[in-house]
Coordinates of C-alpha atoms in Angstrom, one line a residue:
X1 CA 0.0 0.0 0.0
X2 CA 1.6 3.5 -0.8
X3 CA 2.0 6.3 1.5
X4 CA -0.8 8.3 0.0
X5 CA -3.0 5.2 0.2
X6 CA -3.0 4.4 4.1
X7 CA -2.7 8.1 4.6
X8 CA 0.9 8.7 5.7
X9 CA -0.1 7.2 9.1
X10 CA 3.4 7.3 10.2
X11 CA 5.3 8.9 7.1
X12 CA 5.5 12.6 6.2
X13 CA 2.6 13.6 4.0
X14 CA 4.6 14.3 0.2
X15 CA 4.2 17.4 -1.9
X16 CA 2.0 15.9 -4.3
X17 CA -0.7 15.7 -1.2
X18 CA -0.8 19.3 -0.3
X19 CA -3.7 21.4 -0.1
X20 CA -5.5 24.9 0.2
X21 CA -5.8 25.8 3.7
X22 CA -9.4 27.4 2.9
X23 CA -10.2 23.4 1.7
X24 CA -9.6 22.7 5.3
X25 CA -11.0 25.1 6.9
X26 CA -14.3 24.3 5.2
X27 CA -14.1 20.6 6.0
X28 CA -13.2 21.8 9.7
X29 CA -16.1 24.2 9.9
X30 CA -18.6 21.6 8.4
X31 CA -17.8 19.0 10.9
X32 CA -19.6 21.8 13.3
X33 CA -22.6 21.2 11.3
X34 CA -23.8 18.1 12.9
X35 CA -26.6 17.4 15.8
X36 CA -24.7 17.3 18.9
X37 CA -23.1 20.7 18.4
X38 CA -26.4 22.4 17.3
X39 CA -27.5 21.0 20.2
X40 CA -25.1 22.3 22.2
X41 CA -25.7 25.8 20.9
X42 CA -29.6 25.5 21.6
X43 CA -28.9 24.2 25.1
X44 CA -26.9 27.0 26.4
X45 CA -29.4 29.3 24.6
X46 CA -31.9 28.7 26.4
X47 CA -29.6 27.8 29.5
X48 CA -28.1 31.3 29.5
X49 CA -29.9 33.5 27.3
X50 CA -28.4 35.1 23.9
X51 CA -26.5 37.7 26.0
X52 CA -24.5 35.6 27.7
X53 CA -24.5 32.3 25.2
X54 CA -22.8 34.7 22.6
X55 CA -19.7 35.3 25.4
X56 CA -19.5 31.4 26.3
X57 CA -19.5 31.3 22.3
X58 CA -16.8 34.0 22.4
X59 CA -14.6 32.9 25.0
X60 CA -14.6 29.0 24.2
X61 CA -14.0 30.0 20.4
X62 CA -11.1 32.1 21.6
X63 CA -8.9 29.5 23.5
X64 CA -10.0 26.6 21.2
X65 CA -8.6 29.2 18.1
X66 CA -5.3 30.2 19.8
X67 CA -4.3 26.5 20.8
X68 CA -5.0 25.5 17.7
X69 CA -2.7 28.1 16.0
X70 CA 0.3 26.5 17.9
X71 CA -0.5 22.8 16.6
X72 CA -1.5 23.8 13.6
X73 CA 1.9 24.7 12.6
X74 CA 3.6 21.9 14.4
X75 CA 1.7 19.8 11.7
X76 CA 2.1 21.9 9.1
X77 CA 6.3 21.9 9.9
X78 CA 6.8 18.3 10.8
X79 CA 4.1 17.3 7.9
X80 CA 3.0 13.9 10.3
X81 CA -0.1 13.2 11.8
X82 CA -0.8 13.6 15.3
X83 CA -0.2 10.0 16.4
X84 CA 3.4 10.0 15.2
X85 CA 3.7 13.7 16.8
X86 CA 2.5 12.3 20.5
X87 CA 5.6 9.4 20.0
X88 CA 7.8 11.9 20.0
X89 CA 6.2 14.1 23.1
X90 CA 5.1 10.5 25.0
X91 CA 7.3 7.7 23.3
X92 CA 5.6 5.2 21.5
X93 CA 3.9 3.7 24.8
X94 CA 3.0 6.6 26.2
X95 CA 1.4 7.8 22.9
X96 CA -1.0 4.9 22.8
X97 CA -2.3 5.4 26.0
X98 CA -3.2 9.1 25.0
X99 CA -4.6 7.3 22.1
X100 CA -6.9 5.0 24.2
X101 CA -8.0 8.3 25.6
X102 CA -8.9 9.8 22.5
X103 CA -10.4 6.6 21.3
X104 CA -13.0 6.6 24.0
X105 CA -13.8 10.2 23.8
X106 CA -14.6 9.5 19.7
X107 CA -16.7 6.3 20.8
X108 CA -18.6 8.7 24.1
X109 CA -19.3 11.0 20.4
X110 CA -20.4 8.3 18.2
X111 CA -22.8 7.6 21.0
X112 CA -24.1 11.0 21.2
X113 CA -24.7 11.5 17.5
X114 CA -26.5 8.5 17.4
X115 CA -29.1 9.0 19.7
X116 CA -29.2 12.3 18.9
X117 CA -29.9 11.0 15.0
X118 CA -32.4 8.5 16.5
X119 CA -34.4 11.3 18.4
X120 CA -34.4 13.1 15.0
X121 CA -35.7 10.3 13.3
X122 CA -38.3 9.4 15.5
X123 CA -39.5 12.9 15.7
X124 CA -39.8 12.8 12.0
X125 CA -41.7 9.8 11.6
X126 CA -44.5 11.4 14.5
X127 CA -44.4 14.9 12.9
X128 CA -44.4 14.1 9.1
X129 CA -46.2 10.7 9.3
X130 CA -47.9 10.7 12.8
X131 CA -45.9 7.2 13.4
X132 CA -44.5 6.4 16.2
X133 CA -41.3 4.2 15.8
X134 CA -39.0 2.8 19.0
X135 CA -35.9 4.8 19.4
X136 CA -33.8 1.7 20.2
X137 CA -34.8 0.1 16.8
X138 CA -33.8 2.8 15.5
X139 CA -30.4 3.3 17.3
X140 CA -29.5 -0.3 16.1
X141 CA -30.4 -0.2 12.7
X142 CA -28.5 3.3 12.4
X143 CA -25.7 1.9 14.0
X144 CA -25.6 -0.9 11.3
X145 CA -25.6 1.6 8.3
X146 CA -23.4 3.8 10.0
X147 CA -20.7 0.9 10.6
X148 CA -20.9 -0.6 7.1
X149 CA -20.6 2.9 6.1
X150 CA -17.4 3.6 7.7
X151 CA -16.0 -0.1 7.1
X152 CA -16.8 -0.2 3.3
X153 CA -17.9 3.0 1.8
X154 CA -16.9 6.5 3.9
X155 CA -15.4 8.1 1.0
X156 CA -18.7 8.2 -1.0
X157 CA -21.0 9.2 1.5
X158 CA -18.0 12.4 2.5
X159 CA -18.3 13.4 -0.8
X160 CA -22.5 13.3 -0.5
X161 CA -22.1 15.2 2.5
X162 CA -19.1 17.8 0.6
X163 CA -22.7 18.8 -1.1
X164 CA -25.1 18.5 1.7
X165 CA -23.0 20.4 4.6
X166 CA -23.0 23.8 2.1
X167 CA -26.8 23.2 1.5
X168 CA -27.6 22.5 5.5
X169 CA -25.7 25.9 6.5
X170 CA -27.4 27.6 3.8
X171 CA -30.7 26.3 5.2
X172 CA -29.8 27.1 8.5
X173 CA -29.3 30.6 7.8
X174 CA -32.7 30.8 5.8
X175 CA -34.4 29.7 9.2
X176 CA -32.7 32.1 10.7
X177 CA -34.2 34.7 8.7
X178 CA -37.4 33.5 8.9
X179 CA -36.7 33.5 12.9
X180 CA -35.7 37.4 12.6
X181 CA -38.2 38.3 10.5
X182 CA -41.0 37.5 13.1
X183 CA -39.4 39.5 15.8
X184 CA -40.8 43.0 16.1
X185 CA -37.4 43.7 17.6
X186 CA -33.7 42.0 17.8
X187 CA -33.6 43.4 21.6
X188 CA -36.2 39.9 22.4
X189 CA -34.0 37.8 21.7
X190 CA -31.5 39.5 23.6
X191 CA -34.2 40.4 26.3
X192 CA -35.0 36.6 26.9
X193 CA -34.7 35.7 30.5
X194 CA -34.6 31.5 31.4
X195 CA -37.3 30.2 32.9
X196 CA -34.7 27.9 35.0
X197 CA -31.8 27.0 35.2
X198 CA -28.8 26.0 36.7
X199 CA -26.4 26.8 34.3
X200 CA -23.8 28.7 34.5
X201 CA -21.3 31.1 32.1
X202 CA -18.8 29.5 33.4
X203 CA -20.0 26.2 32.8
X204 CA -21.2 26.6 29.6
X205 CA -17.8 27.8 28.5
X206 CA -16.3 24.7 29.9
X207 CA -18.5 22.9 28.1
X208 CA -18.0 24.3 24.7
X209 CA -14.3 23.9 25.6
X210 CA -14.4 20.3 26.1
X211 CA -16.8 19.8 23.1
X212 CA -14.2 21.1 20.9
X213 CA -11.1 20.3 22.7
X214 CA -10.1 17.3 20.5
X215 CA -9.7 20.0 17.5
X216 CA -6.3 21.6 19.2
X217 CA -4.9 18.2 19.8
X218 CA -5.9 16.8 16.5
X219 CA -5.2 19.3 14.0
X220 CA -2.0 18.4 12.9
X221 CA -3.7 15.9 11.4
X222 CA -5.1 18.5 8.8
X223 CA -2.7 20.8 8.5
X224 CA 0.1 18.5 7.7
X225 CA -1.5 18.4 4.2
X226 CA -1.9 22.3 3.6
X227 CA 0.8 23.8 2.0
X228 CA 2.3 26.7 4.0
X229 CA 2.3 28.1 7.5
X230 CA 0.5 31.1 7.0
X231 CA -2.2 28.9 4.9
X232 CA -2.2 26.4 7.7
X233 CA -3.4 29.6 10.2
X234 CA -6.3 30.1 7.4
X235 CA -7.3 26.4 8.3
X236 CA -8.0 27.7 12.1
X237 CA -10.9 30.3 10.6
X238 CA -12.9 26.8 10.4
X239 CA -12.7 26.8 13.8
X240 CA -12.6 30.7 14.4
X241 CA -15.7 31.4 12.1
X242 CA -17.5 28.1 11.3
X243 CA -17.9 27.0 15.1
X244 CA -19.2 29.6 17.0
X245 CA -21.7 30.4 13.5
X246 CA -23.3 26.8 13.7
X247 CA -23.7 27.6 17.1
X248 CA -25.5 30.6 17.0
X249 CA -27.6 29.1 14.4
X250 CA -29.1 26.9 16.7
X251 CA -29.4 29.0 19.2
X252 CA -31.1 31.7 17.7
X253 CA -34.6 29.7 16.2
X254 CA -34.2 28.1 19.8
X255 CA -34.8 31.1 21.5
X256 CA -37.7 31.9 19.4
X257 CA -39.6 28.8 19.7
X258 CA -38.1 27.2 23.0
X259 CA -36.7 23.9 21.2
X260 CA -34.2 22.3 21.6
X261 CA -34.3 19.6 19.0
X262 CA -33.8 20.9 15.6
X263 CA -36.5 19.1 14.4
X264 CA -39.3 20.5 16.4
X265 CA -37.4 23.9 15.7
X266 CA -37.6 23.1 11.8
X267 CA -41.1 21.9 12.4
X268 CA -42.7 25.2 13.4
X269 CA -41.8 26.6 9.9
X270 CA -43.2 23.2 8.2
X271 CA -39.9 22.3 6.9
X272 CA -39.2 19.5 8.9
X273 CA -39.2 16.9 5.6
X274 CA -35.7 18.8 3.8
X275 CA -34.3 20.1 7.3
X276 CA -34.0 16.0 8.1
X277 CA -32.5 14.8 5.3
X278 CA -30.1 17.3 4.9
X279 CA -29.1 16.9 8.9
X280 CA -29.6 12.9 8.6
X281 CA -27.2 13.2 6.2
X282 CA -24.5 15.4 7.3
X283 CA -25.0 13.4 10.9
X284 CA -24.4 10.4 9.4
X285 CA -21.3 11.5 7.4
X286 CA -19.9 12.6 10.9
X287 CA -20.4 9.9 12.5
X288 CA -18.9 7.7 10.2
X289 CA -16.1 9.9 10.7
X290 CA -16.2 9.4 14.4
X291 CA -16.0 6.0 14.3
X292 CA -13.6 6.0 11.3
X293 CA -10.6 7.9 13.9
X294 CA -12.2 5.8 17.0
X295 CA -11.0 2.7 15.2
X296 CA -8.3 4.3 13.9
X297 CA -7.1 5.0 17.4
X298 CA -7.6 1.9 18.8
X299 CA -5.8 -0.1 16.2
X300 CA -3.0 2.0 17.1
X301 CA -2.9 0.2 20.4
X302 CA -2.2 -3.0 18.6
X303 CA -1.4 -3.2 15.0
X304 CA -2.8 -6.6 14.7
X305 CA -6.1 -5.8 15.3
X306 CA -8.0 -6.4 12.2
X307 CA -9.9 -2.5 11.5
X308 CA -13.0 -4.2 10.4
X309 CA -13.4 -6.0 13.9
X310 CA -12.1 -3.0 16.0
X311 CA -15.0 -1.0 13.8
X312 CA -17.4 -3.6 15.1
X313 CA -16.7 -3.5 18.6
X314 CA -16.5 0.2 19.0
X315 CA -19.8 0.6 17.4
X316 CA -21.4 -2.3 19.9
X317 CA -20.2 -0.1 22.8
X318 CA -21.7 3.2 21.1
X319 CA -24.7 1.8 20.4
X320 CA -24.9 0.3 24.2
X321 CA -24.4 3.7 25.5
X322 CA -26.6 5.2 23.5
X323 CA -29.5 2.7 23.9
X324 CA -28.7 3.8 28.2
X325 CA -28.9 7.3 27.0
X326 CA -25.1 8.9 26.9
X327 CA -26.1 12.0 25.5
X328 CA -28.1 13.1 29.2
X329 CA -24.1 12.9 30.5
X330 CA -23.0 14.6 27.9
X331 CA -21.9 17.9 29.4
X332 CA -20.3 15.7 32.5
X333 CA -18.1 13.9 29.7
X334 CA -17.0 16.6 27.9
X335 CA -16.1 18.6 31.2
X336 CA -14.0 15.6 32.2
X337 CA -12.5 16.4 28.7
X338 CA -11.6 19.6 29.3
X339 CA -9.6 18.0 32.5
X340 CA -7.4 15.5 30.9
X341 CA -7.1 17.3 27.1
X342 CA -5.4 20.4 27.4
X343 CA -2.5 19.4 29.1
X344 CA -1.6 16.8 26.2
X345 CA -1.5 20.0 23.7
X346 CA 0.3 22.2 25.9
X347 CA 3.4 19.0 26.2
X348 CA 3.7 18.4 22.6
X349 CA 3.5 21.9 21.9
X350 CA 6.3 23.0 24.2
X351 CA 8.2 19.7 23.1
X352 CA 8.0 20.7 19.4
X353 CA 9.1 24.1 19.5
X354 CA 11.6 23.7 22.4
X355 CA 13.2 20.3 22.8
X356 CA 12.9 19.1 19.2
X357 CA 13.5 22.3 18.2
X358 CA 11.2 22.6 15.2
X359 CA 12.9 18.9 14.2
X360 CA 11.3 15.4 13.9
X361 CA 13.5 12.1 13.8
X362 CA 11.8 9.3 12.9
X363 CA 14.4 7.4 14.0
X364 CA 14.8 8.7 17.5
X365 CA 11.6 7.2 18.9
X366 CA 11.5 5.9 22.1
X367 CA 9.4 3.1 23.7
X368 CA 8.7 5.8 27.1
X369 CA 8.8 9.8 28.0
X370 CA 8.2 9.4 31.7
X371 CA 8.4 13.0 31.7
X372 CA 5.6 13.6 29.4
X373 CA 3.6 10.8 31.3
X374 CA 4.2 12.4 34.8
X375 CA 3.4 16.0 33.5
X376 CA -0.3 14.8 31.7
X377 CA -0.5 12.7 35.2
X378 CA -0.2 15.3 37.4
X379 CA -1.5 18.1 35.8
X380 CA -4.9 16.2 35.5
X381 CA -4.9 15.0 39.2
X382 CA -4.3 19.2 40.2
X383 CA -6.9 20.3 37.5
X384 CA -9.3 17.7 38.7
X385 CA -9.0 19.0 42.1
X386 CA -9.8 22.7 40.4
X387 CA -12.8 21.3 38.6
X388 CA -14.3 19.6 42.0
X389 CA -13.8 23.5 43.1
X390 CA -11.4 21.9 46.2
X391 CA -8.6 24.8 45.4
X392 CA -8.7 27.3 42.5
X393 CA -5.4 28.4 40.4
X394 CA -6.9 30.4 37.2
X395 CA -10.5 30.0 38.1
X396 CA -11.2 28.0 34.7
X397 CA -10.1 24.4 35.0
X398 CA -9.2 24.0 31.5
X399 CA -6.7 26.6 31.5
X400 CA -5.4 25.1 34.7
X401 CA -4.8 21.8 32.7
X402 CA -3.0 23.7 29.5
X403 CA -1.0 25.7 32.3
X404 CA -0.1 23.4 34.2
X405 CA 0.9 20.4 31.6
X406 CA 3.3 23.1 30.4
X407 CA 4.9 24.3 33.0
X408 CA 5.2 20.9 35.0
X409 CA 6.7 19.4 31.6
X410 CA 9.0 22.9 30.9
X411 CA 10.2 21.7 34.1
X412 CA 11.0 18.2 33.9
X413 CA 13.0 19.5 31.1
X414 CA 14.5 22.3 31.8
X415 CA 17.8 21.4 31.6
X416 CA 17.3 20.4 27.7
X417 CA 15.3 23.6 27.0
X418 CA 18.2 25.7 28.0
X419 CA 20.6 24.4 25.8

């Protein structure tokens, strides 16, 4: 199998490979297109109220975009994907435990998109056709397309969803019009007061953080394909622009008519028929994806695993936990992200620019970096102890984690740095 073929998994990506950074940044921003982060937007609408959703949207956007400036480049330099950047930081070991950590976040999101897609569907079926279908049937059977999907045939339904993901945001800014145009005034929708709840701005923030938190880490493995530094930076607008966008995009019609699910939202302005096919679609495509890198992840762990089986048995445990209804500890998980993520970009990022110095040896991998290991370890156990509210350092626990990952690991390594 060639380089290009199995995706320079743990070569440099070639010349021949590169691409726009604007490309990227449009597949980045469409991958906020799908139901768990419009759902996100609507719940902290109508959690917070526009006022204060627009400054979680904001603030979140704002650390997600800066940390992913610094990896960007370190993918865009070294030209390798993220997995062989973490053997360098972690040691080959060490990286797939990170890995295992990653995979299980991907699974925890396969498992939210599909019940989230099974809701949809079943709200369909009663709106459109007034039937009333079981939502675990559904689960399973969208599981099994889902799976064959990303085992036999992802590229074709990414390049249904290349057409689809345009259309949807297109659609979604029509409904926003319509949502507009039956205010007599903008200042209601910034006027709207929660009935109840126990949100917070801080919390919401944390949330978003978490929810997007694999995009720092990740994004090397994007922008080792785009052709420059300064066009790997453009990349980051899909995350500067296209999140916080799809967010306010659901949070605006939700506002309006107090929905959260999409569907209800697109069924007060009878367009609940095209609004599903175009978000089954773009769902579908996503979570083909997020089983795709869950699988991709795991195999890492041992490369004997067949892909097809590890595909399988990821999908069983999504659909399990979505059949027990993941998605109700959905901002739990993804706060518990925000713990144990940051800290991982902040150690590869200082060990890129200051103990590799900007140089990758493929060669020079070892089986353990203890101090990588004992920097993640640590810094999570502190950070965890700042998200329980025991002790506070920056006041925002995911800040704490980034901090703290880097300076523990500057550290441990301080000796090498100052050469």
């Amino acid at each position: 199998m060639s380089e290009s073929q199995d995706q320079y998994a743990t070569t440099k990506v070639q010349a021949k490979d590169f691409m726009s950074g604007w490309l990227v940044a449009l597949i980045i921003a469409g991958t906020g297109l799908s139901l768990p982060t419009l759902y996100l937007g609507s719940e902290i609408a109508l959690g917070l109220g526009l006022k204060q959703a627009l400054i979680a949207f904001g603030v979140s956007t704002l650390v997600l975009t800066i940390m992913c400036m610094a990896t960007t480049l370190i993918g865009n330099r070294s030209r390798l994907s993220t997995y062989m950047i973490l053997h360098f930081s972690f040691g080959a070991n060490g990286a797939k435990i990170v890995n295992f950590i990653f995979g299980v976040t991907l699974v925890g999101w396969f498992a939210v998109a599909l019940e989230l897609l099974a809701i949809a569907i079943k709200d369909t079926a009663l709106s459109a056709f007034k039937y009333t279908i079981s939502q675990e049937l559904i689960i399973i059977i969208s599981s099994l397309l889902i799976t064959i999907t990303t085992v036999y045939g992802i590229k074709s339904i990414q390049k249904l969803a290349n057409i689809a993901i345009p259309i949807l945001t297109v659609f979604l800014i029509y409904i926003l019009f319509l949502t507009l145009n039956e205010l007599d005034s903008v200042s209601q929708l910034f006027n709207y007061v929660p009935n109840r709840s126990d949100m917070t701005l801080f919390q919401a923030t944390s949330i978003l953080v978490g929810a997007a938190i694999l995009f720092p880490v990740l994004m090397a493995d994007f922008s080792r394909f785009i052709k420059t530094d300064k066009q790997s930076l453009i990349a980051v607008l899909g995350i500067a622009i296209g999140t916080p966008l799809a967010l306010v995009l659901s949070a605006i019609p939700s506002i309006q008519t107090g929905e959260v699910d999409i569907i209800k939202i697109m069924s007060a302005y009878n367009l609940v028929i095209p609004a599903f096919v175009l978000l089954f679609i773009s769902t579908w495509v996503t979570n083909a994806t997020n089983l795709y890198s869950a699988t991709l992840t795991f195999s890492t762990i041992n490369e004997k695993w067949s892909f097809k089986y590890v595909a399988i048995a990821a999908s069983i445990v999504g659909t399990l936990l979505a059949m027990l209804g993941f998605s109700s500890f959905l901002f739990t998980f993804l706060e518990y992200l925000g713990v144990l993520a940051p800290s991982i970009s902040a150690i590869y990022i200082i060990h890129f620019f200051f103990i590799s110095k900007q140089h990758y040896d493929l060669k020079a991998i070892g089986r353990w970096k203890y101090d990588a290991l004992l920097s993640w370890i640590i810094s999570s156990i502190i950070t965890l102890f700042t998200y329980q509210e025991v002790f506070q350092i920056t006041h925002a626990y995911f800040l704490d984690s980034f901090i703290l990952g880097g300076v523990i690991y500057m550290f441990l390594n301080r000796k090498v740095i100052a050469l």
